[in-house]
Structures are given as C-alpha cells and as structure tokens.
Amino acid sequence: MATPAWSVLPDEWKAFLKERGLRPFRADQILQSLYRDYITDWDQATTLPKDFRETLKVEFPIIPAEEVACDTAPDGTKKLLLKMSDGELVETVIIPVFGKNADGGKETVRLTQCISTQIGCAMGCAFCASGSKGIVRSMRSDEIVAEVMAARKYGTLTNLVVMGMGEPFANYDETMRALKLINAGRGPNLGARHITLSTCGVVPGFERLASEGLQFELSVSLHAPNDELRNDLMPVNRKWPMAELLAACREYTLKTKRIITFEYTVIKGVNDSRACAEELARRVKEVPMAKVNLIPLSPVDHRPAFTTPPASTMLMFLDVLMKNRVQTMIRRSRGKESQAACGQLRLRSLPSKTI
Ligand code: SAH
C-alpha cells in the first residue's frame, strides 16, 4: 500500500530510511524537496538518486489538490476551491491583514489560512451552511496538508485556523497528524501557537488534545449560554451538554495551562438578549483562563430567519461581559462578498453532486 508523501512525519522518514538501510541525510533532502522546494513530482527532487526517486514515486506518491477556482473578495480575502484526487471539492480561505510599510505603502502583515478537515459536516449546527447538507467523508492528513500547500503561492502563511468545513475532533487522528506535519520544524514549520483548532464541543477531543502536550490554540464554539438554547442551535449539545463541555474545558485549561477561547455567534432575536449575555458571563467563568470572541452572524441561505444583529447589540454584549470581568473581543467577519465568511463554506458554486 502506498503512503501519501504529505502524510509522513520527519521521524517516520528517518525510520523508513533506516529500515531500508539508506543513509539518514536523505530525510533532510526529502523534507527540503517537499516543503522548501515545494515539489509536486519526485522527479523534481534532483538531489535524490534516480532509482530512489522511482521507489518514492511508487511508495510515497505526492498527491496535490488541484485549484479549480479562486474567488477574491474586495477586502482581499481569497476563497480557493480545491479538487481532491477522488474528485471531491473542498474550500479553504486565505485572509490577509494589511498594514503600512516604512514608505507608507500597503503591506500584508499577517496571512491566515482557514482550512477544512471534512468534506461537509455531520454536526448540523442550525446557523452553519457547511453542515446543512450533511457529511460526505473525512479528509486524510495529506489532503489537509495539501490545502496548505495549495495556498502557499499566495504568500507565506503566518497563522492557520481549523475553522473551515468539518469538525476537527470528529476526524481527530488525521487532523492532528496534519497539524503536526504543518508544525514540523523541517516541514512547513508553522509555530504551534499560530495554529488554532475550533470544535463545536466533541468532549472526548479535549482530553486527547491535552495529552498531546502541544501548544496549539483551542477555540470552542458555544453560541448559547444554556442547554435549552444550545440544544436548538447545536445538536452536538444533546450528546455532550454544557455542564460536561465546560467541565472538559476546565480540565483542559488546568492540565495545559492554556487559554480557551469561546466563540459566540450573535444571532438577532435568538441568543442576543441581555439575559443571554449575563448568563454567558456566568457560565464561562466556570472555566479558568477563558476568553470570549463575539461574532455577528453571517447570514446563510438555508436559514433566512437568522439575521445579523445591529452593532448596538454587539456592544451591549461586550459591555456585559467586560463588566463581569470576562476577556472579550468583537471579531469582524471577513470575506463575506466571496461567500467565504464563517459558516458559509458550502461549495455553493458547485454542481450538487458533492454535498
Ligand atoms: N466545527 C468547528 C469548526 C468549523 S466552524 C466548530 O464548530 O468550531 C468555525 C466557526 O464558525 C464556528 O465557531 C462556527 O460556529 C462559526 N459559524 C458557523 N456558521 C456561522 C455563521 N453563519 N455566522 C458566523 N459564524 C458561524
């Protein structure tokens, strides 16, 4: 059975070479070819002997994702549509943050990529388009790495968020392998603290992540301050209710000493009352070192009744949380014009074959 090259960790390349009686420095050559020279065909790895390249072609094929569309929003956000080797389509978003350079010109100071971990999503959150048509399949680690490799021609990434299609904790092993590959010093080498995973609250994932001993950032999509409302918005809450979720968050922060960021998408008339804000403040305080990101809803086609709250509601929420000494920020949604904002990744430009 062939193993995709982009799924092999640096130590595994070393083990493979050892097993075949090959010299260990070949691992460096392989990793440089893959992640510094960005080869997409082993024949481009000219530092390797020809017969070894033939072995690699057969045993460790490089399987790039094909870019089939790139949509740029006026704010510079790009949505790439990628075709996997079996024809399935995946979306990834690249979000630049601009600043001024010394001459007063425009300069990209941060480049964040938002990646998908599944094709579709099984979680079925009411306000999210990604889950509105269910799940096709989970992605392999090399397919997740392929998203990052496909985006590199648009600039050097500074941050990665696992907030595209899919639930990372429902595809834990492949997602974690992909993040370790992306984080590897001799791989793409993106620092762990620049990588954020977001979960809707698949509780077993918290303990697993804590035991990895890695420095990834963790976000939790909360979106409601009590079970009654959360059950309505997020079916996952019926399996792992808030008390269990918050206990898992608490354990995670105590064990890792790392902050958890709660995401709260504010939906007009649904979860936007002062009472909701007060209750949210009380609940998140059950978790030491918690932060809250408030996000105005991005409207989605399948739920026209869900609308974006006015700025005054966002500010009321911010005020209530701050008065309760909860660290809070309002996040603006980027890429709306190219249907690339939170919860909009649903392959809407595509034939309905996929999901
Ligand atoms: N499954 C993971 C990651 C994907 S979603 C999770 O649930 O966290 C990334 C974030 O976008 C989540 O916080 C999700 O709840 C939020 N989101 C989904 N639909 C949205 C919408 N229509 N408007 C604003 N945020 C949305």
Short mmCIF file of C-alpha atoms and ligand atoms in Angstrom, two decimals:
data_model
loop_
_atom_site.label_atom_id
_atom_site.label_comp_id
_atom_site.label_asym_id
_atom_site.label_seq_id
_atom_site.Cartn_x
_atom_site.Cartn_y
_atom_site.Cartn_z
CA MET A 1 0.00 0.00 0.00
CA ALA A 2 1.34 3.39 -0.97
CA THR A 3 1.55 6.11 1.69
CA PRO A 4 0.93 9.72 0.57
CA ALA A 5 4.20 11.67 0.96
CA TRP A 6 2.49 14.59 2.69
CA SER A 7 1.30 12.29 5.49
CA VAL A 8 4.77 11.22 6.61
CA LEU A 9 6.30 12.91 9.68
CA PRO A 10 10.05 13.68 9.76
CA ASP A 11 10.79 10.85 12.22
CA GLU A 12 8.86 8.44 10.06
CA TRP A 13 11.03 9.30 7.04
CA LYS A 14 14.06 8.54 9.19
CA ALA A 15 12.61 5.22 10.30
CA PHE A 16 11.81 4.29 6.70
CA LEU A 17 15.36 5.06 5.55
CA LYS A 18 16.83 3.06 8.41
CA GLU A 19 14.61 0.11 7.65
CA ARG A 20 15.81 0.14 4.02
CA GLY A 21 19.45 0.58 5.01
CA LEU A 22 19.59 4.05 3.42
CA ARG A 23 21.61 7.00 4.69
CA PRO A 24 19.81 9.23 7.25
CA PHE A 25 20.68 12.52 5.47
CA ARG A 26 18.25 11.53 2.75
CA ALA A 27 15.46 12.54 5.18
CA ASP A 28 16.66 16.14 5.05
CA GLN A 29 16.78 16.04 1.27
CA ILE A 30 13.27 14.63 1.11
CA LEU A 31 11.88 17.22 3.54
CA GLN A 32 13.64 20.08 1.76
CA SER A 33 12.28 18.96 -1.58
CA LEU A 34 8.75 18.63 -0.24
CA TYR A 35 8.48 21.69 1.98
CA ARG A 36 11.13 24.13 0.79
CA ASP A 37 11.21 23.47 -2.94
CA TYR A 38 7.51 22.51 -2.98
CA ILE A 39 7.95 19.72 -5.47
CA THR A 40 4.78 18.08 -6.75
CA ASP A 41 6.58 15.27 -8.58
CA TRP A 42 9.52 13.23 -7.21
CA ASP A 43 11.41 13.79 -10.49
CA GLN A 44 11.81 17.41 -9.39
CA ALA A 45 13.80 16.22 -6.35
CA THR A 46 17.10 16.38 -8.20
CA THR A 47 19.19 15.89 -5.05
CA LEU A 48 17.93 12.31 -4.84
CA PRO A 49 19.32 9.44 -6.94
CA LYS A 50 17.12 8.41 -9.84
CA ASP A 51 16.38 4.86 -8.62
CA PHE A 52 15.41 6.20 -5.17
CA ARG A 53 13.04 8.69 -6.84
CA GLU A 54 11.40 5.76 -8.60
CA THR A 55 10.91 3.99 -5.25
CA LEU A 56 9.41 7.14 -3.73
CA LYS A 57 7.04 7.57 -6.67
CA VAL A 58 5.60 4.12 -6.08
CA GLU A 59 5.63 4.01 -2.28
CA PHE A 60 5.09 7.66 -1.32
CA PRO A 61 3.13 9.43 -4.06
CA ILE A 62 2.73 13.21 -3.81
CA ILE A 63 -0.97 13.92 -4.21
CA PRO A 64 -1.59 17.65 -4.72
CA ALA A 65 -5.03 19.22 -4.64
CA GLU A 66 -5.99 20.92 -7.87
CA GLU A 67 -7.10 24.54 -7.61
CA VAL A 68 -10.29 24.77 -9.66
CA ALA A 69 -11.38 28.27 -8.65
CA CYS A 70 -10.12 31.27 -6.71
CA ASP A 71 -12.53 33.97 -5.66
CA THR A 72 -11.20 37.24 -4.22
CA ALA A 73 -13.41 39.48 -2.05
CA PRO A 74 -12.90 43.28 -2.03
CA ASP A 75 -11.24 43.01 1.41
CA GLY A 76 -8.53 40.75 -0.09
CA THR A 77 -9.90 37.51 1.34
CA LYS A 78 -9.48 34.65 -1.12
CA LYS A 79 -11.56 31.52 -1.26
CA LEU A 80 -9.93 28.61 -3.04
CA LEU A 81 -11.87 25.69 -4.35
CA LEU A 82 -9.73 22.57 -4.37
CA LYS A 83 -10.34 19.26 -6.05
CA MET A 84 -9.13 16.16 -4.21
CA SER A 85 -7.82 13.16 -6.14
CA ASP A 86 -11.22 11.41 -5.97
CA GLY A 87 -12.95 14.48 -7.42
CA GLU A 88 -14.42 15.76 -4.13
CA LEU A 89 -14.28 19.51 -3.64
CA VAL A 90 -13.00 21.34 -0.59
CA GLU A 91 -12.88 25.02 0.28
CA THR A 92 -10.12 26.90 2.05
CA VAL A 93 -9.89 30.62 2.75
CA ILE A 94 -6.85 32.91 2.90
CA ILE A 95 -7.31 36.08 4.93
CA PRO A 96 -4.72 38.87 4.72
CA VAL A 97 -4.35 41.59 7.32
CA PHE A 98 -2.81 44.70 5.83
CA GLY A 99 -0.60 47.29 7.47
CA LYS A 100 1.62 50.09 6.24
CA ASN A 101 5.28 49.61 5.41
CA ALA A 102 8.02 52.17 6.12
CA ASP A 103 7.22 54.08 2.90
CA GLY A 104 3.54 54.30 3.74
CA GLY A 105 2.65 51.59 1.21
CA LYS A 106 0.29 48.67 1.81
CA GLU A 107 1.86 45.53 3.18
CA THR A 108 0.50 42.18 4.30
CA VAL A 109 1.36 41.87 7.96
CA ARG A 110 -0.50 38.66 8.63
CA LEU A 111 -1.78 35.92 6.40
CA THR A 112 -4.21 33.49 7.98
CA GLN A 113 -5.47 30.39 6.26
CA CYS A 114 -8.73 28.75 7.29
CA ILE A 115 -8.71 25.03 6.45
CA SER A 116 -11.33 22.30 6.22
CA THR A 117 -10.93 18.87 7.81
CA GLN A 118 -14.00 17.15 6.42
CA ILE A 119 -16.00 17.30 3.21
CA GLY A 120 -19.31 18.57 4.53
CA CYS A 121 -20.03 18.20 8.25
CA ALA A 122 -22.16 15.90 10.36
CA MET A 123 -22.72 18.32 13.25
CA GLY A 124 -25.75 20.10 11.81
CA CYS A 125 -25.48 23.46 13.63
CA ALA A 126 -28.58 25.43 12.67
CA PHE A 127 -26.78 28.59 11.53
CA CYS A 128 -23.94 26.95 9.59
CA ALA A 129 -24.04 26.22 5.87
CA SER A 130 -21.20 23.68 5.98
CA GLY A 131 -23.37 21.22 7.85
CA SER A 132 -26.61 21.95 6.05
CA LYS A 133 -26.18 19.03 3.66
CA GLY A 134 -24.52 16.51 5.94
CA ILE A 135 -21.14 14.88 5.54
CA VAL A 136 -19.54 13.19 2.54
CA ARG A 137 -16.34 11.98 4.22
CA SER A 138 -13.46 12.96 6.45
CA MET A 139 -10.22 14.17 4.91
CA ARG A 140 -6.88 12.37 5.17
CA SER A 141 -3.93 14.15 6.77
CA ASP A 142 -2.17 14.59 3.41
CA GLU A 143 -5.32 16.15 1.95
CA ILE A 144 -5.39 18.65 4.82
CA VAL A 145 -1.68 19.38 4.23
CA ALA A 146 -2.48 19.72 0.50
CA GLU A 147 -4.77 22.68 1.36
CA VAL A 148 -1.82 24.48 2.92
CA MET A 149 0.47 23.58 0.02
CA ALA A 150 -2.10 24.86 -2.49
CA ALA A 151 -2.30 28.22 -0.72
CA ARG A 152 1.41 28.91 -0.48
CA LYS A 153 1.65 30.54 -3.89
CA TYR A 154 -0.47 33.39 -2.45
CA GLY A 155 2.09 34.21 0.24
CA THR A 156 3.79 32.93 3.37
CA LEU A 157 1.30 31.89 5.99
CA THR A 158 1.63 33.33 9.47
CA ASN A 159 -1.45 31.72 11.02
CA LEU A 160 -3.66 28.73 10.49
CA VAL A 161 -7.20 28.25 11.79
CA VAL A 162 -9.04 24.95 11.61
CA MET A 163 -12.39 26.65 11.12
CA GLY A 164 -13.39 25.61 7.63
CA MET A 165 -15.72 22.76 6.79
CA GLY A 166 -15.96 19.90 9.24
CA GLU A 167 -15.48 19.14 12.91
CA PRO A 168 -11.79 18.54 13.67
CA PHE A 169 -12.48 16.45 16.80
CA ALA A 170 -14.71 14.17 14.71
CA ASN A 171 -11.66 13.49 12.49
CA TYR A 172 -9.16 13.68 15.31
CA ASP A 173 -6.31 11.44 14.17
CA GLU A 174 -5.98 12.75 10.63
CA THR A 175 -6.39 16.37 11.71
CA MET A 176 -3.78 16.04 14.43
CA ARG A 177 -1.33 14.30 12.11
CA ALA A 178 -1.81 17.10 9.56
CA LEU A 179 -1.21 19.79 12.18
CA LYS A 180 1.92 18.02 13.41
CA LEU A 181 3.16 17.88 9.81
CA ILE A 182 2.42 21.58 9.25
CA ASN A 183 4.08 22.42 12.58
CA ALA A 184 7.18 20.24 11.98
CA GLY A 185 10.45 22.16 12.12
CA ARG A 186 11.64 20.61 8.89
CA GLY A 187 8.20 20.71 7.33
CA PRO A 188 6.20 23.87 6.65
CA ASN A 189 7.35 24.96 10.14
CA LEU A 190 4.35 26.98 11.26
CA GLY A 191 4.56 27.61 15.02
CA ALA A 192 2.04 25.73 17.18
CA ARG A 193 0.89 28.94 18.85
CA HIS A 194 -0.07 30.21 15.40
CA ILE A 195 -2.36 27.24 14.82
CA THR A 196 -5.91 27.34 16.22
CA LEU A 197 -8.31 24.41 16.34
CA SER A 198 -12.00 25.06 16.72
CA THR A 199 -14.50 22.49 17.99
CA CYS A 200 -18.25 22.58 18.43
CA GLY A 201 -17.80 20.61 21.67
CA VAL A 202 -16.96 16.99 20.92
CA VAL A 203 -15.95 16.33 24.52
CA PRO A 204 -13.58 13.34 24.16
CA GLY A 205 -11.31 15.51 21.98
CA PHE A 206 -10.36 17.80 24.87
CA GLU A 207 -8.60 15.15 26.93
CA ARG A 208 -6.87 13.77 23.88
CA LEU A 209 -5.61 17.20 22.84
CA ALA A 210 -4.44 17.99 26.37
CA SER A 211 -2.42 14.77 26.45
CA GLU A 212 -0.60 15.61 23.19
CA GLY A 213 1.49 18.19 25.05
CA LEU A 214 1.36 20.52 22.05
CA GLN A 215 0.91 24.26 22.07
CA PHE A 216 -1.97 24.60 19.64
CA GLU A 217 -4.63 27.18 20.48
CA LEU A 218 -8.13 25.90 21.18
CA SER A 219 -11.44 27.60 20.40
CA VAL A 220 -14.83 26.26 21.43
CA SER A 221 -17.99 27.19 19.56
CA LEU A 222 -20.50 27.91 22.34
CA HIS A 223 -23.12 30.20 20.75
CA ALA A 224 -25.61 29.80 23.60
CA PRO A 225 -25.45 30.23 27.39
CA ASN A 226 -27.73 27.33 28.38
CA ASP A 227 -28.74 23.84 27.29
CA GLU A 228 -32.22 24.80 26.18
CA LEU A 229 -30.98 27.23 23.56
CA ARG A 230 -27.85 25.30 22.70
CA ASN A 231 -29.83 22.11 22.07
CA ASP A 232 -31.81 24.04 19.47
CA LEU A 233 -28.82 25.60 17.76
CA MET A 234 -26.27 22.82 18.05
CA PRO A 235 -27.39 19.18 18.06
CA VAL A 236 -23.99 18.17 19.50
CA ASN A 237 -25.21 19.63 22.80
CA ARG A 238 -27.72 16.80 23.19
CA LYS A 239 -24.84 14.36 23.30
CA TRP A 240 -22.47 16.48 25.38
CA PRO A 241 -24.47 19.08 27.33
CA MET A 242 -22.96 22.31 28.58
CA ALA A 243 -22.06 21.05 32.06
CA GLU A 244 -19.97 18.27 30.51
CA LEU A 245 -18.49 20.57 27.91
CA LEU A 246 -17.49 23.23 30.42
CA ALA A 247 -16.05 20.58 32.76
CA ALA A 248 -13.92 19.29 29.85
CA CYS A 249 -12.79 22.86 29.10
CA ARG A 250 -11.92 23.38 32.74
CA GLU A 251 -9.87 20.19 32.87
CA TYR A 252 -8.13 21.19 29.65
CA THR A 253 -7.09 24.61 30.94
CA LEU A 254 -5.96 23.21 34.29
CA LYS A 255 -3.89 20.49 32.64
CA THR A 256 -2.36 22.54 29.83
CA LYS A 257 -2.34 26.00 31.47
CA ARG A 258 -3.59 27.27 28.15
CA ILE A 259 -6.41 29.68 27.43
CA ILE A 260 -9.64 28.54 25.79
CA THR A 261 -11.44 30.97 23.51
CA PHE A 262 -15.21 30.63 23.36
CA GLU A 263 -16.81 31.66 20.09
CA TYR A 264 -20.26 33.21 20.44
CA THR A 265 -22.05 33.97 17.17
CA VAL A 266 -24.72 36.53 17.95
CA ILE A 267 -28.00 35.89 16.10
CA LYS A 268 -30.67 38.57 16.15
CA GLY A 269 -33.63 37.68 18.36
CA VAL A 270 -32.24 34.21 19.10
CA ASN A 271 -29.31 34.42 21.53
CA ASP A 272 -28.81 38.19 21.74
CA SER A 273 -30.68 39.30 24.88
CA ARG A 274 -29.07 40.97 27.88
CA ALA A 275 -30.12 37.93 29.92
CA CYS A 276 -28.16 35.71 27.48
CA ALA A 277 -25.11 37.94 27.89
CA GLU A 278 -25.37 37.81 31.71
CA GLU A 279 -25.78 34.03 31.68
CA LEU A 280 -22.88 33.64 29.24
CA ALA A 281 -20.63 35.64 31.56
CA ARG A 282 -21.58 33.40 34.48
CA ARG A 283 -21.05 30.18 32.56
CA VAL A 284 -17.67 30.96 31.01
CA LYS A 285 -16.35 31.83 34.43
CA GLU A 286 -16.62 28.13 35.27
CA VAL A 287 -13.51 27.85 33.09
CA PRO A 288 -10.31 29.44 34.31
CA MET A 289 -8.45 31.45 31.66
CA ALA A 290 -11.40 31.71 29.27
CA LYS A 291 -11.84 34.38 26.63
CA VAL A 292 -14.90 35.16 24.52
CA ASN A 293 -14.94 36.15 20.86
CA LEU A 294 -18.23 37.71 19.81
CA ILE A 295 -19.05 37.28 16.13
CA PRO A 296 -22.05 38.77 14.33
CA LEU A 297 -23.84 36.05 12.37
CA SER A 298 -23.03 35.75 8.66
CA PRO A 299 -26.42 35.14 7.05
CA VAL A 300 -26.82 31.78 5.33
CA ASP A 301 -29.32 30.86 2.62
CA HIS A 302 -30.87 27.87 4.32
CA ARG A 303 -31.93 29.84 7.43
CA PRO A 304 -33.32 33.18 6.21
CA ALA A 305 -34.92 33.83 9.62
CA PHE A 306 -31.44 34.09 11.20
CA THR A 307 -30.15 37.62 10.74
CA THR A 308 -27.18 39.72 11.80
CA PRO A 309 -27.70 41.78 14.97
CA PRO A 310 -27.10 45.55 14.93
CA ALA A 311 -23.79 46.90 16.22
CA SER A 312 -25.59 48.14 19.37
CA THR A 313 -26.37 44.54 20.35
CA MET A 314 -22.75 43.51 19.86
CA LEU A 315 -21.66 46.43 22.06
CA MET A 316 -24.22 45.55 24.75
CA PHE A 317 -22.81 42.00 24.84
CA LEU A 318 -19.27 43.32 25.03
CA ASP A 319 -20.24 45.66 27.84
CA VAL A 320 -21.99 42.99 29.92
CA LEU A 321 -19.09 40.56 29.57
CA MET A 322 -16.48 43.19 30.36
CA LYS A 323 -18.39 44.36 33.43
CA ASN A 324 -18.32 40.75 34.55
CA ARG A 325 -14.55 40.72 34.00
CA VAL A 326 -14.62 38.31 31.10
CA GLN A 327 -11.94 38.97 28.48
CA THR A 328 -13.89 39.70 25.30
CA MET A 329 -13.43 40.85 21.71
CA ILE A 330 -15.77 41.53 18.83
CA ARG A 331 -14.47 39.79 15.71
CA ARG A 332 -15.43 41.07 12.35
CA SER A 333 -16.33 38.62 9.68
CA ARG A 334 -14.08 38.68 6.62
CA GLY A 335 -14.70 37.66 3.05
CA LYS A 336 -18.49 37.95 3.06
CA GLU A 337 -18.57 39.15 -0.52
CA SER A 338 -16.95 35.98 -1.80
CA GLN A 339 -19.14 33.75 0.38
CA ALA A 340 -16.04 32.97 2.37
CA ALA A 341 -17.20 34.12 5.80
CA CYS A 342 -17.72 31.88 8.83
CA GLY A 343 -20.31 29.25 8.21
CA GLN A 344 -20.61 29.98 4.52
CA LEU A 345 -18.30 27.28 3.27
CA ARG A 346 -20.73 25.06 1.49
CA LEU A 347 -19.47 24.71 -2.05
CA ARG A 348 -22.31 26.85 -3.31
CA SER A 349 -20.63 27.43 -6.66
CA LEU A 350 -20.62 23.75 -7.45
CA PRO A 351 -22.72 21.07 -9.01
CA SER A 352 -24.89 19.48 -6.36
CA LYS A 353 -23.15 16.14 -6.82
CA THR A 354 -20.72 16.80 -3.98
CA ILE A 355 -22.88 17.60 -0.98
N1 SAH B 1 -16.66 22.53 13.58
C1 SAH B 1 -15.81 23.50 14.17
C2 SAH B 1 -15.06 24.37 13.18
C3 SAH B 1 -15.82 24.94 11.99
S1 SAH B 1 -16.84 26.34 12.14
C4 SAH B 1 -16.58 24.36 15.13
O1 SAH B 1 -17.80 24.24 15.19
O2 SAH B 1 -15.98 25.11 15.88
C5 SAH B 1 -15.89 27.74 12.57
C6 SAH B 1 -16.72 28.75 13.36
O3 SAH B 1 -17.69 29.45 12.52
C7 SAH B 1 -17.54 28.10 14.48
O4 SAH B 1 -17.43 28.86 15.64
C8 SAH B 1 -18.92 28.17 13.90
O5 SAH B 1 -19.88 28.03 14.88
C9 SAH B 1 -18.91 29.52 13.22
N2 SAH B 1 -20.03 29.73 12.30
C10 SAH B 1 -20.69 28.81 11.61
N3 SAH B 1 -21.67 29.37 10.89
C11 SAH B 1 -21.62 30.69 11.13
C12 SAH B 1 -22.37 31.82 10.66
N4 SAH B 1 -23.36 31.65 9.79
N5 SAH B 1 -22.01 33.04 11.10
C13 SAH B 1 -21.00 33.19 11.97
N6 SAH B 1 -20.26 32.18 12.45
C14 SAH B 1 -20.57 30.94 12.03
#
